[in-house]
Short mmCIF file of C-alpha atoms and ligand atoms in Angstrom, two decimals:
data_model
loop_
_atom_site.label_atom_id
_atom_site.label_comp_id
_atom_site.label_asym_id
_atom_site.label_seq_id
_atom_site.Cartn_x
_atom_site.Cartn_y
_atom_site.Cartn_z
CA MET A 1 120.37 106.66 101.82
CA THR A 2 122.96 109.52 102.27
CA LYS A 3 121.25 112.94 101.65
CA ASN A 4 122.62 115.19 99.12
CA ARG A 5 122.08 118.72 100.03
CA PRO A 6 124.83 120.58 97.68
CA VAL A 7 122.82 124.15 97.94
CA PRO A 8 123.21 126.34 100.93
CA LEU A 9 120.01 127.37 102.61
CA LYS A 10 121.51 131.22 102.40
CA ILE A 11 121.34 130.58 98.65
CA LEU A 12 118.23 129.17 98.61
CA MET A 13 116.58 131.62 100.88
CA LYS A 14 117.46 134.10 98.54
CA ALA A 15 116.28 132.60 95.44
CA PHE A 16 112.68 131.76 97.15
CA GLY A 17 112.44 134.48 99.67
CA ALA A 18 113.45 133.64 103.69
CA GLU A 19 110.57 133.59 104.85
CA ILE A 20 109.12 131.00 102.52
CA VAL A 21 111.95 128.44 102.91
CA VAL A 22 111.32 125.53 105.23
CA ASP A 23 113.85 125.55 108.15
CA ARG A 24 116.58 122.29 106.76
CA ASP A 25 116.07 120.66 109.99
CA ARG A 26 112.49 120.01 109.40
CA TRP A 27 112.91 118.73 105.62
CA ASN A 28 112.57 114.85 106.46
CA GLU A 29 108.69 115.81 107.50
CA PHE A 30 108.31 116.84 103.96
CA GLU A 31 110.05 114.12 102.11
CA SER A 32 108.73 110.92 103.48
CA GLY A 33 105.19 109.75 102.81
CA TRP A 34 102.85 106.78 103.06
CA ARG A 35 103.81 103.72 101.69
CA CYS A 36 106.86 104.89 99.61
CA LYS A 37 110.66 105.80 99.70
CA PRO A 38 111.69 109.01 101.55
CA GLY A 39 112.70 111.41 98.77
CA ASN A 40 115.58 114.16 99.02
CA ALA A 41 114.58 117.21 98.47
CA PHE A 42 116.16 120.55 96.13
CA CYS A 43 114.93 122.71 98.71
CA VAL A 44 110.97 122.58 100.67
CA VAL A 45 109.24 125.67 100.48
CA ALA A 46 105.87 126.90 102.28
CA PRO A 47 104.35 130.21 101.00
CA ARG A 48 101.94 132.48 102.70
CA ASN A 49 99.49 133.65 100.29
CA VAL A 50 99.26 132.71 96.71
CA GLU A 51 101.43 135.73 95.62
CA GLU A 52 104.02 133.85 97.40
CA LEU A 53 103.43 130.65 95.69
CA ARG A 54 103.22 132.41 92.36
CA SER A 55 106.57 133.83 92.89
CA VAL A 56 107.99 130.30 93.71
CA VAL A 57 106.41 128.77 90.79
CA ARG A 58 107.88 131.45 88.40
CA LYS A 59 111.15 130.66 90.17
CA CYS A 60 110.90 127.12 89.49
CA VAL A 61 110.11 127.70 85.95
CA ALA A 62 112.66 130.11 85.40
CA ASP A 63 115.34 127.52 86.48
CA ARG A 64 113.52 124.81 85.25
CA LEU A 65 112.97 123.22 88.53
CA PRO A 66 110.54 120.08 89.16
CA LEU A 67 107.94 121.42 91.44
CA VAL A 68 106.14 118.60 93.81
CA PRO A 69 103.07 120.35 95.05
CA GLN A 70 102.19 118.82 98.86
CA GLY A 71 99.24 118.95 101.17
CA ALA A 72 98.95 117.06 103.97
CA LEU A 73 100.99 114.39 102.81
CA THR A 74 98.16 111.42 103.16
CA GLY A 75 98.57 110.48 99.58
CA LEU A 76 98.77 106.68 98.88
CA VAL A 77 100.84 106.29 95.69
CA GLY A 78 104.29 108.18 96.28
CA ALA A 79 103.54 111.48 94.60
CA SER A 80 103.22 113.47 97.48
CA VAL A 81 106.94 113.56 98.17
CA PRO A 82 109.94 114.25 95.82
CA ASP A 83 112.26 111.73 94.55
CA ASP A 84 115.85 110.74 95.74
CA THR A 85 117.79 113.40 92.90
CA GLY A 86 117.83 116.38 94.83
CA THR A 87 116.09 118.12 91.94
CA MET A 88 112.86 118.55 93.39
CA VAL A 89 111.07 121.55 94.77
CA VAL A 90 108.66 120.47 97.56
CA VAL A 91 106.24 123.30 97.73
CA SER A 92 103.66 122.98 100.56
CA THR A 93 100.28 124.33 101.02
CA GLN A 94 100.57 124.13 104.94
CA ARG A 95 100.46 127.79 105.36
CA LEU A 96 97.61 128.43 102.87
CA LYS A 97 94.42 128.31 105.05
CA SER A 98 92.09 130.94 104.38
CA VAL A 99 89.03 130.90 104.14
CA ARG A 100 87.97 133.55 101.34
CA HIS A 101 83.83 132.79 101.53
CA PHE A 102 81.55 130.38 103.79
CA SER A 103 77.75 130.68 103.33
CA ALA A 104 75.93 128.61 105.64
CA CYS A 105 72.46 129.33 103.56
CA ASP A 106 74.21 128.34 99.87
CA GLY A 107 76.01 125.36 101.77
CA ILE A 108 79.13 126.76 100.19
CA ILE A 109 82.90 127.32 101.39
CA VAL A 110 85.98 129.12 99.28
CA ALA A 111 88.97 127.73 100.62
CA GLU A 112 92.59 127.82 100.45
CA SER A 113 94.19 124.74 99.36
CA GLY A 114 96.17 124.08 102.54
CA LEU A 115 93.08 124.28 104.67
CA ARG A 116 92.07 120.75 106.17
CA LEU A 117 89.07 118.47 105.74
CA SER A 118 88.62 118.93 109.64
CA ASP A 119 89.08 122.58 109.73
CA VAL A 120 85.92 122.89 107.01
CA ASN A 121 84.24 120.15 108.92
CA ALA A 122 84.80 122.33 112.59
CA LEU A 123 83.64 125.54 110.51
CA GLY A 124 80.38 123.80 108.67
CA LEU A 125 78.92 121.69 111.77
CA PRO A 126 77.46 124.95 114.10
CA HIS A 127 75.41 125.43 111.26
CA GLY A 128 74.45 121.73 110.23
CA LEU A 129 77.01 121.19 107.53
CA MET A 130 79.90 119.16 106.42
CA LEU A 131 82.27 118.01 103.70
CA GLY A 132 80.21 114.65 102.89
CA ILE A 133 83.87 112.79 102.43
CA ASP A 134 84.88 110.47 104.76
CA LEU A 135 88.07 109.00 105.25
CA GLY A 136 90.57 107.64 107.92
CA ALA A 137 92.87 110.50 107.25
CA ASP A 138 92.95 114.31 107.26
CA PRO A 139 94.03 115.46 104.02
CA SER A 140 94.20 119.44 102.86
CA ILE A 141 91.37 120.63 100.27
CA GLY A 142 94.13 120.93 97.59
CA GLY A 143 94.84 117.18 97.85
CA MET A 144 91.45 116.13 97.90
CA VAL A 145 90.80 117.86 94.83
CA SER A 146 93.73 117.12 93.03
CA THR A 147 93.03 113.05 93.81
CA ASN A 148 89.41 113.38 93.86
CA THR A 149 89.16 112.01 97.17
CA GLY A 150 86.34 108.96 97.36
CA GLY A 151 86.13 107.89 100.69
CA SER A 152 83.65 105.61 102.83
CA ARG A 153 80.46 107.67 102.02
CA LEU A 154 81.02 108.28 98.23
CA LEU A 155 77.94 106.22 97.90
CA ARG A 156 75.80 108.69 99.09
CA TYR A 157 77.54 111.67 98.90
CA GLY A 158 80.01 111.33 96.13
CA GLY A 159 83.72 112.24 95.87
CA MET A 160 85.40 115.22 95.75
CA ARG A 161 84.21 115.89 91.87
CA GLN A 162 80.94 115.89 92.83
CA HIS A 163 81.34 118.68 95.45
CA LEU A 164 83.61 120.95 93.04
CA LEU A 165 81.99 123.85 92.11
CA GLY A 166 85.07 125.83 90.61
CA ALA A 167 89.02 126.36 91.62
CA GLU A 168 92.03 128.87 91.41
CA ILE A 169 95.05 127.44 89.73
CA ILE A 170 98.58 128.30 89.04
CA LEU A 171 100.11 127.47 86.05
CA ALA A 172 103.64 126.47 85.32
CA ASP A 173 104.14 128.71 82.57
CA ALA A 174 106.81 131.89 83.12
CA ASP A 175 104.01 134.18 84.45
CA ALA A 176 102.72 131.94 86.68
CA THR A 177 99.18 132.76 85.45
CA LEU A 178 96.65 132.60 87.71
CA ILE A 179 93.00 131.39 86.65
CA THR A 180 90.08 131.81 89.23
CA HIS A 181 86.59 130.51 89.16
CA LEU A 182 85.58 130.26 92.22
CA PRO A 183 81.78 130.36 92.29
CA LEU A 184 79.42 131.25 95.26
CA VAL A 185 76.44 129.55 93.65
CA ARG A 186 75.82 126.22 93.06
CA LYS A 187 75.05 126.50 89.27
CA ASP A 188 77.27 128.00 86.88
CA ASN A 189 77.04 126.82 83.41
CA SER A 190 79.09 130.13 82.08
CA HIS A 191 82.35 128.38 82.50
CA ILE A 192 83.65 125.77 80.42
CA GLY A 193 83.63 123.31 83.74
CA TRP A 194 87.80 123.25 83.45
CA SER A 195 88.23 122.86 87.14
CA ASN A 196 86.78 119.13 86.44
CA LEU A 197 89.84 118.59 84.68
CA VAL A 198 91.92 119.32 87.74
CA ALA A 199 89.88 117.13 89.71
CA GLY A 200 91.78 114.15 89.91
CA ALA A 201 94.83 115.02 88.20
CA GLY A 202 97.27 115.11 90.89
CA GLY A 203 98.07 118.70 90.22
CA SER A 204 99.15 118.05 87.03
CA PHE A 205 96.91 120.04 85.54
CA GLY A 206 97.85 123.50 87.68
CA PHE A 207 99.05 124.09 90.93
CA VAL A 208 95.35 124.34 93.11
CA SER A 209 95.80 127.30 95.39
CA ALA A 210 91.76 127.74 96.52
CA ALA A 211 88.22 126.25 95.62
CA SER A 212 84.82 126.56 96.13
CA ILE A 213 82.93 123.07 97.53
CA ALA A 214 79.51 122.63 97.92
CA LEU A 215 78.81 121.34 101.53
CA ASP A 216 76.45 118.64 102.71
CA PRO A 217 73.85 118.50 105.70
CA VAL A 218 75.21 117.11 108.98
CA PRO A 219 72.86 113.81 109.51
CA ALA A 220 70.85 114.23 112.71
CA GLN A 221 71.09 110.16 113.24
CA GLN A 222 73.27 107.36 111.68
CA ALA A 223 72.77 103.59 112.54
CA THR A 224 75.49 100.87 111.71
CA ALA A 225 75.45 97.00 111.95
CA LEU A 226 77.98 94.40 110.83
CA ILE A 227 76.95 91.40 108.59
CA ALA A 228 79.15 88.41 108.82
CA LEU A 229 79.15 86.66 105.36
CA GLU A 230 80.28 83.00 105.30
CA THR A 231 81.12 83.75 101.47
CA LEU A 232 81.52 86.61 99.47
CA ASP A 233 79.46 85.32 96.42
CA VAL A 234 76.77 86.68 97.95
CA LEU A 235 77.78 90.66 97.98
CA PRO A 236 76.54 91.55 94.80
CA LEU A 237 72.80 90.16 95.78
CA LEU A 238 73.66 91.86 98.93
CA VAL A 239 74.91 95.26 97.88
CA GLY A 240 71.89 95.13 95.82
CA ARG A 241 69.55 94.42 98.24
CA LEU A 242 70.77 97.18 100.94
CA ARG A 243 70.47 99.91 97.75
CA MET A 244 66.84 98.59 97.12
CA THR A 245 65.84 98.53 100.86
CA TYR A 246 67.06 101.74 101.78
CA GLY A 247 67.56 104.12 99.16
CA GLU A 248 69.23 107.38 99.88
CA LEU A 249 69.43 106.52 103.71
CA LEU A 250 72.43 103.98 102.75
CA SER A 251 75.58 106.01 103.49
CA ALA A 252 77.82 103.27 103.76
CA CYS A 253 78.73 99.86 102.75
CA GLU A 254 82.29 98.65 103.78
CA GLY A 255 83.98 95.25 103.23
CA MET A 256 86.51 93.89 105.85
CA SER A 257 88.22 90.58 105.46
CA SER A 258 88.92 88.09 107.77
CA GLY A 259 93.16 88.61 107.06
CA ALA A 260 91.87 92.63 107.87
CA ILE A 261 90.38 92.56 111.27
CA GLU A 262 92.65 89.83 112.67
CA ALA A 263 95.16 92.27 112.30
CA VAL A 264 93.16 94.89 114.12
CA LEU A 265 92.76 92.33 116.63
CA ARG A 266 96.23 91.45 116.81
CA HIS A 267 97.58 95.24 117.41
CA ARG A 268 94.41 96.92 119.29
CA ALA A 269 93.90 95.23 122.56
CA ASP A 270 90.88 97.85 123.18
CA ILE A 271 89.03 96.68 120.05
CA ARG A 272 87.25 93.46 120.64
CA GLN A 273 85.90 91.03 117.84
CA PRO A 274 81.94 91.79 117.06
CA PHE A 275 80.76 88.07 116.52
CA ALA A 276 80.80 85.66 119.31
CA PHE A 277 81.38 82.73 116.99
CA GLY A 278 84.88 84.21 115.73
CA VAL A 279 86.22 86.68 112.99
CA PRO A 280 83.93 85.90 109.57
CA ASN A 281 85.16 85.09 106.22
CA TYR A 282 83.73 88.55 105.09
CA THR A 283 82.36 91.39 107.72
CA VAL A 284 80.03 94.06 106.09
CA LEU A 285 79.68 97.38 107.90
CA VAL A 286 76.36 99.30 106.89
CA GLU A 287 75.35 102.74 107.72
CA LEU A 288 72.52 104.53 107.26
CA SER A 289 72.08 108.56 107.70
CA THR A 290 69.42 111.09 107.78
CA SER A 291 68.70 114.07 108.90
CA VAL A 292 65.31 112.98 109.77
CA GLU A 293 65.52 113.44 114.03
CA PRO A 294 64.91 110.68 115.98
CA ASP A 295 61.76 111.74 117.41
CA MET A 296 60.07 111.36 113.66
CA LEU A 297 62.07 108.41 112.52
CA ASP A 298 63.74 105.37 114.71
CA LEU A 299 66.46 104.58 112.28
CA ASP A 300 68.11 101.77 114.95
CA ALA A 301 64.71 100.03 114.51
CA LEU A 302 64.65 100.37 110.50
CA LEU A 303 68.20 98.98 110.39
CA LEU A 304 67.47 96.41 112.40
CA SER A 305 63.90 95.20 111.19
CA LYS A 306 64.92 95.09 107.22
CA LEU A 307 67.96 93.42 108.19
CA ALA A 308 66.11 90.74 110.12
CA SER A 309 64.57 89.65 106.77
CA MET A 310 67.89 89.82 104.84
CA PHE A 311 69.13 87.48 107.86
CA ASP A 312 66.11 85.10 107.12
CA ASP A 313 67.26 85.06 103.12
CA ALA A 314 68.89 81.93 102.86
CA ALA A 315 69.98 83.12 99.09
CA LEU A 316 72.14 85.90 101.17
CA ALA A 317 74.21 83.30 103.42
CA ILE A 318 74.42 85.81 106.50
CA SER A 319 75.76 84.27 109.34
CA ASP A 320 75.53 86.88 111.96
CA ILE A 321 74.36 90.30 112.36
CA VAL A 322 75.08 92.90 115.38
CA VAL A 323 74.12 96.17 115.54
CA ALA A 324 77.27 98.20 116.86
CA PRO A 325 77.22 102.06 117.67
CA PRO A 326 78.80 104.07 115.10
CA GLU A 327 81.76 104.65 116.45
CA LYS A 328 82.84 101.02 117.87
CA ALA A 329 81.62 100.36 113.91
CA TRP A 330 83.89 102.33 112.65
CA GLY A 331 86.55 102.11 115.16
CA LEU A 332 87.16 98.44 113.74
CA ARG A 333 87.26 99.94 110.35
CA HIS A 334 89.08 102.80 110.69
CA ALA A 335 92.01 100.93 112.65
CA ILE A 336 92.81 98.63 109.68
CA SER A 337 95.13 100.84 107.64
CA ALA A 338 97.67 101.38 110.78
CA ALA A 339 97.27 97.72 112.18
CA LEU A 340 98.05 96.62 108.81
CA ALA A 341 101.16 98.64 109.04
CA LEU A 342 102.15 97.24 112.30
CA ASP A 343 101.90 93.68 110.82
CA GLY A 344 104.66 94.38 107.92
CA ASP A 345 105.15 96.27 104.52
CA VAL A 346 101.90 97.08 102.96
CA ILE A 347 101.55 96.31 99.11
CA GLY A 348 98.72 98.59 98.94
CA LEU A 349 96.18 97.91 95.71
CA ASP A 350 93.30 100.13 95.48
CA VAL A 351 91.01 98.91 92.76
CA SER A 352 87.64 98.78 91.90
CA LEU A 353 85.71 96.21 89.90
CA PRO A 354 81.78 95.72 88.76
CA LEU A 355 80.44 94.00 91.69
CA GLU A 356 79.49 91.04 89.83
CA GLN A 357 82.84 90.50 89.39
CA LEU A 358 84.39 91.32 92.77
CA PRO A 359 83.99 87.80 94.81
CA ALA A 360 85.32 85.38 91.92
CA PHE A 361 88.27 87.96 91.59
CA ARG A 362 89.29 87.86 95.15
CA GLU A 363 88.82 84.06 95.15
CA ARG A 364 90.79 83.53 92.13
CA TRP A 365 93.58 85.93 93.13
CA LYS A 366 93.40 84.78 97.14
CA ALA A 367 94.16 80.90 95.51
CA ARG A 368 96.92 82.38 93.23
CA LEU A 369 98.79 84.21 95.84
CA ALA A 370 98.98 81.00 98.08
CA ALA A 371 100.80 79.33 95.23
CA GLU A 372 102.68 81.91 93.84
CA VAL A 373 103.92 84.38 96.68
CA PRO A 374 102.93 82.44 100.20
CA TRP A 375 104.48 84.99 102.48
CA ALA A 376 101.69 87.49 101.43
CA ARG A 377 99.19 87.65 103.69
CA LEU A 378 95.96 88.98 101.74
CA CYS A 379 94.39 91.86 104.35
CA ASP A 380 91.89 93.39 101.69
CA PHE A 381 89.23 95.82 102.57
CA GLY A 382 87.29 98.30 101.32
CA HIS A 383 84.40 100.70 99.73
CA CYS A 384 82.92 97.34 98.87
CA GLY A 385 79.00 99.03 97.89
CA ASP A 386 81.05 101.23 95.40
CA GLY A 387 82.80 98.22 94.28
CA GLY A 388 86.16 99.53 95.79
CA LEU A 389 88.59 97.12 97.34
CA HIS A 390 91.83 97.75 98.97
CA PHE A 391 93.63 94.76 97.78
CA ASN A 392 96.06 95.05 100.35
CA LEU A 393 98.80 92.42 100.45
CA VAL A 394 101.00 92.80 103.89
CA ARG A 395 104.52 91.11 103.75
CA PRO A 396 105.37 90.72 107.61
CA HIS A 397 108.34 92.23 108.85
CA ALA A 398 110.06 88.43 109.86
CA THR A 399 110.01 87.65 106.13
CA ALA A 400 113.38 87.81 104.52
CA MET A 401 114.03 90.39 101.80
CA SER A 402 115.54 88.33 99.20
CA ASP A 403 113.88 88.29 95.49
CA GLN A 404 110.82 89.85 96.48
CA SER A 405 110.32 93.09 94.59
CA ASP A 406 110.27 91.31 91.74
CA SER A 407 107.93 89.39 92.57
CA ILE A 408 105.90 92.48 94.15
CA GLN A 409 106.20 94.15 90.99
CA TYR A 410 105.17 90.97 88.72
CA ILE A 411 101.94 90.20 91.46
CA ARG A 412 100.85 93.94 91.28
CA GLU A 413 101.20 94.24 87.26
CA ALA A 414 99.37 91.10 87.18
CA ILE A 415 96.28 92.13 89.48
CA CYS A 416 96.05 95.49 87.66
CA ARG A 417 95.79 94.02 84.06
CA GLU A 418 93.29 91.30 85.29
CA VAL A 419 91.20 94.33 86.72
CA ASN A 420 91.82 96.18 83.90
CA ALA A 421 90.53 93.65 81.47
CA LEU A 422 87.43 93.25 84.06
CA GLU A 423 86.74 96.92 83.03
CA GLY A 424 87.37 98.13 86.95
CA SER A 425 89.66 100.20 87.62
CA PHE A 426 93.54 99.90 88.77
CA SER A 427 93.56 103.10 90.52
CA ALA A 428 89.65 103.42 92.10
CA GLU A 429 90.15 106.65 94.88
CA HIS A 430 93.96 107.37 95.26
CA GLY A 431 94.70 108.83 91.85
CA LEU A 432 98.66 108.22 89.92
CA GLY A 433 101.89 108.59 91.04
CA PRO A 434 104.96 106.35 90.78
CA ALA A 435 102.97 103.60 92.46
CA ASN A 436 101.02 103.14 89.85
CA ALA A 437 103.35 104.90 87.23
CA GLN A 438 104.23 102.00 85.19
CA ILE A 439 100.78 100.48 85.04
CA TYR A 440 99.51 103.71 83.75
CA SER A 441 102.16 103.71 80.50
CA ALA A 442 101.02 100.26 79.70
CA LEU A 443 97.00 100.17 80.17
CA ILE A 444 95.85 103.49 79.47
CA PRO A 445 95.51 103.77 75.71
CA ALA A 446 98.01 105.57 74.17
CA CYS A 447 96.05 108.18 72.32
CA GLU A 448 94.62 108.86 75.39
CA GLN A 449 97.73 109.56 77.08
CA LYS A 450 98.64 111.46 73.87
CA PHE A 451 95.83 113.83 74.38
CA VAL A 452 96.87 114.24 78.16
CA ARG A 453 100.29 115.10 77.27
CA ALA A 454 99.19 118.33 74.59
CA MET A 455 96.65 119.32 77.05
CA LYS A 456 99.08 119.26 79.80
CA SER A 457 101.94 121.10 77.49
CA ILE A 458 99.79 123.97 77.93
CA VAL A 459 99.62 124.52 81.60
CA ASP A 460 103.17 123.09 82.18
CA PRO A 461 105.23 123.72 78.88
CA TYR A 462 108.26 122.54 80.53
CA ALA A 463 106.86 119.60 82.48
CA LEU A 464 107.49 120.64 85.50
CA LEU A 465 104.72 120.23 87.86
CA SER A 466 103.92 117.31 89.90
CA ARG A 467 104.86 113.60 90.00
CA ALA A 468 101.77 112.32 89.15
CA LEU A 469 102.11 111.56 85.54
CA PRO A 470 104.90 109.39 84.52
CA ARG A 471 107.89 111.75 83.02
C1 FAD B 501 94.76 106.22 106.38
C2 FAD B 501 94.52 106.72 105.22
C3 FAD B 501 93.10 106.34 104.85
C4 FAD B 501 92.62 106.72 103.35
N1 FAD B 501 91.90 106.89 103.07
C5 FAD B 501 90.89 107.08 102.17
C6 FAD B 501 89.94 106.71 101.53
O1 FAD B 501 89.14 106.41 102.10
N2 FAD B 501 89.61 107.21 100.39
C7 FAD B 501 90.72 108.15 99.44
O2 FAD B 501 90.18 108.43 98.77
N3 FAD B 501 92.07 108.24 99.83
C8 FAD B 501 92.19 107.96 100.84
N4 FAD B 501 93.33 107.77 101.15
C9 FAD B 501 94.50 108.52 100.77
C10 FAD B 501 94.51 110.10 100.85
O3 FAD B 501 94.08 110.82 102.39
C11 FAD B 501 93.83 111.04 99.61
O4 FAD B 501 94.87 110.77 98.56
C12 FAD B 501 93.92 112.64 100.11
O5 FAD B 501 93.33 113.07 99.15
C13 FAD B 501 95.41 113.15 99.68
O6 FAD B 501 95.58 114.62 100.40
P1 FAD B 501 96.81 115.25 100.68
O7 FAD B 501 96.87 116.62 101.51
O8 FAD B 501 97.13 114.45 101.90
O9 FAD B 501 97.58 115.25 99.49
P2 FAD B 501 98.84 114.95 99.40
O10 FAD B 501 99.24 113.48 100.07
O11 FAD B 501 100.09 115.68 99.82
O12 FAD B 501 99.13 115.08 97.96
C14 FAD B 501 98.49 113.89 97.06
C15 FAD B 501 98.78 114.12 95.67
O13 FAD B 501 97.54 115.63 95.00
C16 FAD B 501 98.85 116.70 94.63
N5 FAD B 501 98.64 118.00 95.41
C17 FAD B 501 98.47 118.07 96.67
N6 FAD B 501 98.05 119.53 96.83
C18 FAD B 501 98.17 120.11 96.04
C19 FAD B 501 97.34 121.31 95.18
N7 FAD B 501 97.24 122.56 96.18
N8 FAD B 501 97.67 121.45 93.84
C20 FAD B 501 98.20 120.44 93.24
N9 FAD B 501 98.43 119.36 93.19
C21 FAD B 501 98.24 118.99 94.75
C22 FAD B 501 100.26 116.04 95.24
O14 FAD B 501 101.73 116.55 94.25
C23 FAD B 501 100.16 114.88 95.03
O15 FAD B 501 100.46 114.26 93.86
C24 FAD B 501 93.86 107.70 102.75
C25 FAD B 501 95.09 107.94 102.94
C26 FAD B 501 95.74 107.61 104.47
C27 FAD B 501 96.57 107.77 104.94
#
């Protein structure tokens, strides 16, 4: 695509402020994201503080320029980058990184939206604190609030909404109104809880400039094991048994299909297959965590002894169990996304299902894909303990491109419709954006869409803010 950059930089610098406009040679970095076509920005700005951010919003509202709030650019639904029209202003939070408050005794941090998850954890670690959301990327706080990030430890710690105590937002009105509710306490019902609306809104309900976040204790020890399943049918039974057996110690339960693991083994010579007999049909990673020190509780022994009795239970159809050190078990799990991208184009579907429905859903679609889209390699994985399934299909690079975009769209939609009919979610944790805009319009009830538009008209009267919702 030839980029159309009609407005001279000098004019943009005058309009937005010379210190704020990003050097044009670097715009490509802000226009390309994960699993989406690169866009074409009208301008890319990176304000250094909230007042500069407000002045950008004011300018965009005055000139009716659409804004794309951008954090760490790890979003997976295409909402973090501009479209290809050359009309959108990318507003990066990468320079908004102040920590406004940190209290080890309250376990609370108030951070500006550009601070990264890794920054929060680095600050908390010496005080035994962390933000208990774990994923294979390093997102910004604003992006995490806006997408309501889930991650591998949602079972234990919840997602971003459960950690959000309050927020500071900028409305896309003529004044760029600033609304601040950043509590330094964990309990505060003196406000109506509007920040819950911002969580998961993808920036639609206001530009998040800061957030107050509750932190979690860092575990003193973790134990992990990999369980090989002959069939996925037993998953609901297994997850129920793990929850009952380990209670609050259970911190993660992740599923990996043979397709996903084989992709890792193809691309990562340093990762060995965990089971002596080969790659099982499905592998489940189980993690226990506790703040209790090992001299008081031997977590590895507890994990192993209870798993051994599950192994003996024929109803669970477990082929093998290996106790792997956390770095090895998670090394395999976190290598999947990058390995799939090396294998081909990833058609990512981030769904969740009631666990009882998940195995049959997968089997049905495995058969349908083999019959209807033979080029699609099913490489699913995900947070199966909470019903999460990254139902990812890979189109190997060698496959011919002809006629495939229609079949991809058709398959995407058919899968999402079935998930919806089963009362699951077509966007479990990655949020809303161009990648699922069509399906949002088709599946979210009209009265709900009307309600959302009415709410949005208050915070963003000219519909300029964010690409999360369909325009
Ligand atoms: C390898 C990999 C693994 C991942 N694993 C998981 C996972 O396990 N669980 C999970 O939930 N997600 C996962 N993700 C997705 C992604 O990391 C999350 O969606 C993340 O929260 C996005 O944060 P970000 O800072 O990168 O936001 P961006 O990608 O920059 O933006 C995402 C959305 O938030 C909006 N936004 C960003 N900042 C602001 C702001 N300050 N105010 C208003 N709106 C804003 C953007 O406009 C966009 O709509 C993964 C991504 C990758 C690449």
